């Protein structure tokens, strides 16, 4: 895939460039600020953008704002943002436009090379890749709200893995369940979250994450 990187840590940026090139991907550009990110993406049209949330000059949310703008202007471009910590409000802003071609990973996850590359592949394929810790904190912080509190421990576990962007088959492998059991648990989750079947509307990641953000 064709990638643009925006990361102010030179060590991490150069490490990612080297990793991606070794994996056969093309790095179109790599720089340490977010000021030119949107313009570069519009000019070069990468498949996926990887951007740190906090970058110069203020080290607040420059990368996130650029990522949201890219998603609005170029929805066909995948966006993966990296964060040092779980920032619930940032995750909500990023996912507000939907859960297609989007990812939110903690920087510690990048060190787990296979997980990072898998996240890029899922985003490139049109899916989502949400850090397990981000999903866990969204779920934990939302337990006070019905109907989420009605989920059983196993249903909550299935929901957490679903929200990371995995398919039913991958959920089954990860939780050592049969595919039919996963489908049963997911149907129960959707029913309890009052996410009814509607044409043109995905009940999976987008609907679940939006509910958790409420």
GROMACS .gro file of N, CA, C and O in nm, residues 1 3 5 12-28 110 113-114 116-117 120-121:
model
  108
    1UNK      N    1   0.084  -0.120   0.000
    1UNK     CA    2   0.000   0.000   0.000
    1UNK      C    3   0.088   0.125   0.000
    1UNK      O    4   0.206   0.119   0.030
    3UNK      N    5   0.169   0.485   0.162
    3UNK     CA    6   0.149   0.540   0.296
    3UNK      C    7   0.216   0.676   0.311
    3UNK      O    8   0.324   0.700   0.256
    5UNK      N    9   0.336   0.923   0.640
    5UNK     CA   10   0.357   0.922   0.785
    5UNK      C   11   0.375   1.065   0.837
    5UNK      O   12   0.447   1.145   0.778
   12UNK      N   13   1.084   0.700   1.603
   12UNK     CA   14   0.967   0.621   1.567
   12UNK      C   15   0.935   0.637   1.419
   12UNK      O   16   0.904   0.540   1.349
   13UNK      N   17   0.945   0.760   1.370
   13UNK     CA   18   0.913   0.785   1.228
   13UNK      C   19   1.006   0.706   1.137
   13UNK      O   20   0.960   0.637   1.044
   14UNK      N   21   1.135   0.714   1.162
   14UNK     CA   22   1.230   0.642   1.077
   14UNK      C   23   1.214   0.491   1.091
   14UNK      O   24   1.232   0.416   0.994
   15UNK      N   25   1.181   0.447   1.211
   15UNK     CA   26   1.158   0.304   1.232
   15UNK      C   27   1.037   0.255   1.153
   15UNK      O   28   1.042   0.146   1.093
   16UNK      N   29   0.931   0.334   1.151
   16UNK     CA   30   0.812   0.296   1.076
   16UNK      C   31   0.839   0.296   0.926
   16UNK      O   32   0.791   0.209   0.853
   17UNK      N   33   0.913   0.396   0.879
   17UNK     CA   34   0.949   0.401   0.737
   17UNK      C   35   1.023   0.274   0.698
   17UNK      O   36   0.990   0.209   0.598
   18UNK      N   37   1.121   0.238   0.777
   18UNK     CA   38   1.201   0.120   0.746
   18UNK      C   39   1.116  -0.007   0.749
   18UNK      O   40   1.127  -0.092   0.659
   19UNK      N   41   1.029  -0.018   0.849
   19UNK     CA   42   0.943  -0.136   0.860
   19UNK      C   43   0.851  -0.147   0.739
   19UNK      O   44   0.838  -0.255   0.680
   20UNK      N   45   0.788  -0.037   0.702
   20UNK     CA   46   0.693  -0.040   0.591
   20UNK      C   47   0.763  -0.074   0.459
   20UNK      O   48   0.711  -0.152   0.379
   21UNK      N   49   0.878  -0.016   0.438
   21UNK     CA   50   0.952  -0.044   0.314
   21UNK      C   51   0.994  -0.190   0.310
   21UNK      O   52   0.984  -0.257   0.205
   22UNK      N   53   1.039  -0.243   0.422
   22UNK     CA   54   1.080  -0.383   0.427
   22UNK      C   55   0.963  -0.477   0.400
   22UNK      O   56   0.981  -0.588   0.350
   23UNK      N   57   0.840  -0.431   0.435
   23UNK     CA   58   0.721  -0.512   0.412
   23UNK      C   59   0.666  -0.496   0.270
   23UNK      O   60   0.562  -0.551   0.237
   24UNK      N   61   0.734  -0.414   0.189
   24UNK     CA   62   0.695  -0.399   0.050
   24UNK      C   63   0.600  -0.284   0.022
   24UNK      O   64   0.549  -0.270  -0.089
   25UNK      N   65   0.576  -0.199   0.124
   25UNK     CA   66   0.488  -0.085   0.104
   25UNK      C   67   0.568   0.035   0.054
   25UNK      O   68   0.691   0.040   0.067
   26UNK      N   69   0.499   0.134   0.000
   26UNK     CA   70   0.563   0.255  -0.051
   26UNK      C   71   0.532   0.372   0.041
   26UNK      O   72   0.416   0.407   0.061
   27UNK      N   73   0.636   0.432   0.099
   27UNK     CA   74   0.619   0.550   0.184
   27UNK      C   75   0.634   0.674   0.097
   27UNK      O   76   0.744   0.707   0.052
   28UNK      N   77   0.523   0.742   0.073
   28UNK     CA   78   0.524   0.858  -0.017
   28UNK      C   79   0.588   0.980   0.047
   28UNK      O   80   0.650   1.061  -0.021
  110UNK      N   81   0.241  -0.025   1.853
  110UNK     CA   82   0.324  -0.020   1.732
  110UNK      C   83   0.446  -0.110   1.747
  110UNK      O   84   0.497  -0.167   1.650
  113UNK      N   85   0.489  -0.554   1.614
  113UNK     CA   86   0.492  -0.532   1.469
  113UNK      C   87   0.377  -0.600   1.396
  113UNK      O   88   0.311  -0.539   1.311
  114UNK      N   89   0.350  -0.726   1.427
  114UNK     CA   90   0.246  -0.798   1.355
  114UNK      C   91   0.109  -0.734   1.377
  114UNK      O   92   0.028  -0.726   1.284
  116UNK      N   93   0.053  -0.415   1.444
  116UNK     CA   94   0.052  -0.289   1.372
  116UNK      C   95   0.027  -0.312   1.223
  116UNK      O   96  -0.056  -0.244   1.162
  117UNK      N   97   0.096  -0.408   1.165
  117UNK     CA   98   0.079  -0.437   1.023
  117UNK      C   99  -0.061  -0.491   0.994
  117UNK      O  100  -0.122  -0.458   0.891
  120UNK      N  101  -0.297  -0.197   0.981
  120UNK     CA  102  -0.287  -0.128   0.852
  120UNK      C  103  -0.362  -0.204   0.743
  120UNK      O  104  -0.433  -0.143   0.661
  121UNK      N  105  -0.347  -0.335   0.741
  121UNK     CA  106  -0.415  -0.416   0.640
  121UNK      C  107  -0.566  -0.404   0.653
  121UNK      O  108  -0.638  -0.393   0.552
   0.00000   0.00000   0.00000
